Short mmCIF file of C-alpha atoms in Angstrom, two decimals:
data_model
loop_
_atom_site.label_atom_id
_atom_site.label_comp_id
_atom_site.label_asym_id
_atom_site.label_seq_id
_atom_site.Cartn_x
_atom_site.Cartn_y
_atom_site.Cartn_z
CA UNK E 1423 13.31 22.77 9.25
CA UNK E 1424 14.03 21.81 5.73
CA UNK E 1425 16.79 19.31 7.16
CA UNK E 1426 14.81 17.92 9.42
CA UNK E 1427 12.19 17.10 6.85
CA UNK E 1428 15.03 15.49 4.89
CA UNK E 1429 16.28 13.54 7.52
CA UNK E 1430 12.56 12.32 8.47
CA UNK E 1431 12.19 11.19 4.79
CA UNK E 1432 15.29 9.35 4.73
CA UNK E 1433 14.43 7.14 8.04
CA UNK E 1434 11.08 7.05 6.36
CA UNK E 1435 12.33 5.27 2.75
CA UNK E 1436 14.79 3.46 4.88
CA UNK E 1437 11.74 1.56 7.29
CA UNK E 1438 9.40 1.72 3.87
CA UNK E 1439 10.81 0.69 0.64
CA UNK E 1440 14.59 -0.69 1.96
CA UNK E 1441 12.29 -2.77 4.87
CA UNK E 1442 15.29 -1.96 7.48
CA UNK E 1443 14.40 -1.49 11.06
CA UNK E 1444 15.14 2.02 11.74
CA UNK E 1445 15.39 3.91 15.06
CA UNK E 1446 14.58 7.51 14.84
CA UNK E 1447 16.64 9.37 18.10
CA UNK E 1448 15.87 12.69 19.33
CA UNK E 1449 17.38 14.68 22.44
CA UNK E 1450 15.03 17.09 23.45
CA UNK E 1451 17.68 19.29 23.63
CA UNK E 1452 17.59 18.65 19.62
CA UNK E 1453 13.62 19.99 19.14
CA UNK E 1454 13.90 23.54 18.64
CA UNK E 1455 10.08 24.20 17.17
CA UNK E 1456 7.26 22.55 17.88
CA UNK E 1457 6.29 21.29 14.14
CA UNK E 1458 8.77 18.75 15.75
CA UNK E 1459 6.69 16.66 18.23
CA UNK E 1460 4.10 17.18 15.71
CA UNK E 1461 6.29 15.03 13.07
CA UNK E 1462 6.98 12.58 15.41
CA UNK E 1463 3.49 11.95 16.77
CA UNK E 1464 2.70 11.88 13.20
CA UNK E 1465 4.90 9.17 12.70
CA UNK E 1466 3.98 7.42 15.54
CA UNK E 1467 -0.12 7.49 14.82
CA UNK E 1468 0.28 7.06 11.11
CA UNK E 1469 3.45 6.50 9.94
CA UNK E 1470 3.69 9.14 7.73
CA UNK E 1471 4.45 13.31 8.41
CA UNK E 1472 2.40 15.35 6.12
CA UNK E 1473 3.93 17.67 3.85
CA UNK E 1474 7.09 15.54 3.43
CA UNK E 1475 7.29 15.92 -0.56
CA UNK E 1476 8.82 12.99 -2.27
CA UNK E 1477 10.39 13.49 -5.78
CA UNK E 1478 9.32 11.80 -8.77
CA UNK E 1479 12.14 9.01 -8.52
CA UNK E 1480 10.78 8.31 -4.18
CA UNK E 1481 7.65 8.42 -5.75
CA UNK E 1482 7.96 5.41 -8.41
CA UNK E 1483 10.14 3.48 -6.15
CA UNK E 1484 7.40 3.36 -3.40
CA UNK E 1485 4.73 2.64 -6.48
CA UNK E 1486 6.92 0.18 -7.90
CA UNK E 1487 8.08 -1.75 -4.35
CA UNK E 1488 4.64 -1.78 -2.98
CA UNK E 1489 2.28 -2.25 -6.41
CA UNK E 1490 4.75 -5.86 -6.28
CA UNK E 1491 3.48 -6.12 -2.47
CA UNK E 1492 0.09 -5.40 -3.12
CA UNK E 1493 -0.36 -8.41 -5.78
CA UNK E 1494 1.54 -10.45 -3.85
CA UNK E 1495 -0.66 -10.02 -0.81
CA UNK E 1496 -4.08 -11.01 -3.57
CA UNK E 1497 -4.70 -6.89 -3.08
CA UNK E 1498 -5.93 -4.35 -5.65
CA UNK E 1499 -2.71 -2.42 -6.75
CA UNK E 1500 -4.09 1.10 -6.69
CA UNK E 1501 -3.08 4.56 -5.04
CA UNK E 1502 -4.52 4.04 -1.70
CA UNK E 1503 -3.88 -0.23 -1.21
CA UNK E 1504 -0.07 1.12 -2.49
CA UNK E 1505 0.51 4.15 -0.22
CA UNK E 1506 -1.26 1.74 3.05
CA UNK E 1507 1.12 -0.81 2.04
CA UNK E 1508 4.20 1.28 2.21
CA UNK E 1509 2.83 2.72 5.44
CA UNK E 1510 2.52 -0.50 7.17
CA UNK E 1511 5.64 -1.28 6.25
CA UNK E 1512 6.86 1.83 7.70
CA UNK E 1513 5.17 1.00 11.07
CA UNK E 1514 6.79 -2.15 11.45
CA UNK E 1515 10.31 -1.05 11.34
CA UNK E 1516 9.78 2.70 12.78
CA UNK E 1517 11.24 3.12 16.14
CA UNK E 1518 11.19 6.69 17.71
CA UNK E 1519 13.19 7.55 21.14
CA UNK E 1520 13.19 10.98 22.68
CA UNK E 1521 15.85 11.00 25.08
CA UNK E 1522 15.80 13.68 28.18
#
């Protein structure tokens, strides 16, 4: 599960703080526990999977990338305008397919 988490993360910094379209594929035959589909509708309603833990160097990357955003966009650069930013982000350039 660990993997999977890393993986998720990955795709996740890639469509957040890189701003590269990313397409997320999974073959069903792939989804072997059901914490799974819960990522992935996670992902899908909010753009972000909870309990993904970024490190301290993820962490000031996404602070750093979207504090710029926020003042650029006339917002308040704190915690919550930061983290919405980079989740925006993330749902603009997210793509998911489950393949049967």
């Amino acid at each position: 599960m660990s993997k999977w988490r890393d993986d998720l993360k990955r795709c996740l910094m890639l469509a957040g703080v890189e701003d590269k379209s990313v397409t997320f594929l999974v073959v069903d035959t792939q989804i072997i526990r059901e914490e799974m589909l819960e990522d992935i509708n996670n992902i899908l309603n909010t753009g972000d999977v909870t309990g993904i833990p970024y490190n301290q160097e993820e962490q000031k990357l996404i602070d750093d990338t979207f504090r710029q955003e926020c003042i650029r966009k006339g917002i308040q650069p704190n915690k919550m305008n930061i983290y919405s930013q980079y989740l925006a982000r993330i749902k603009k350039n997210i793509h998911c397919v489950i393949a049967m």
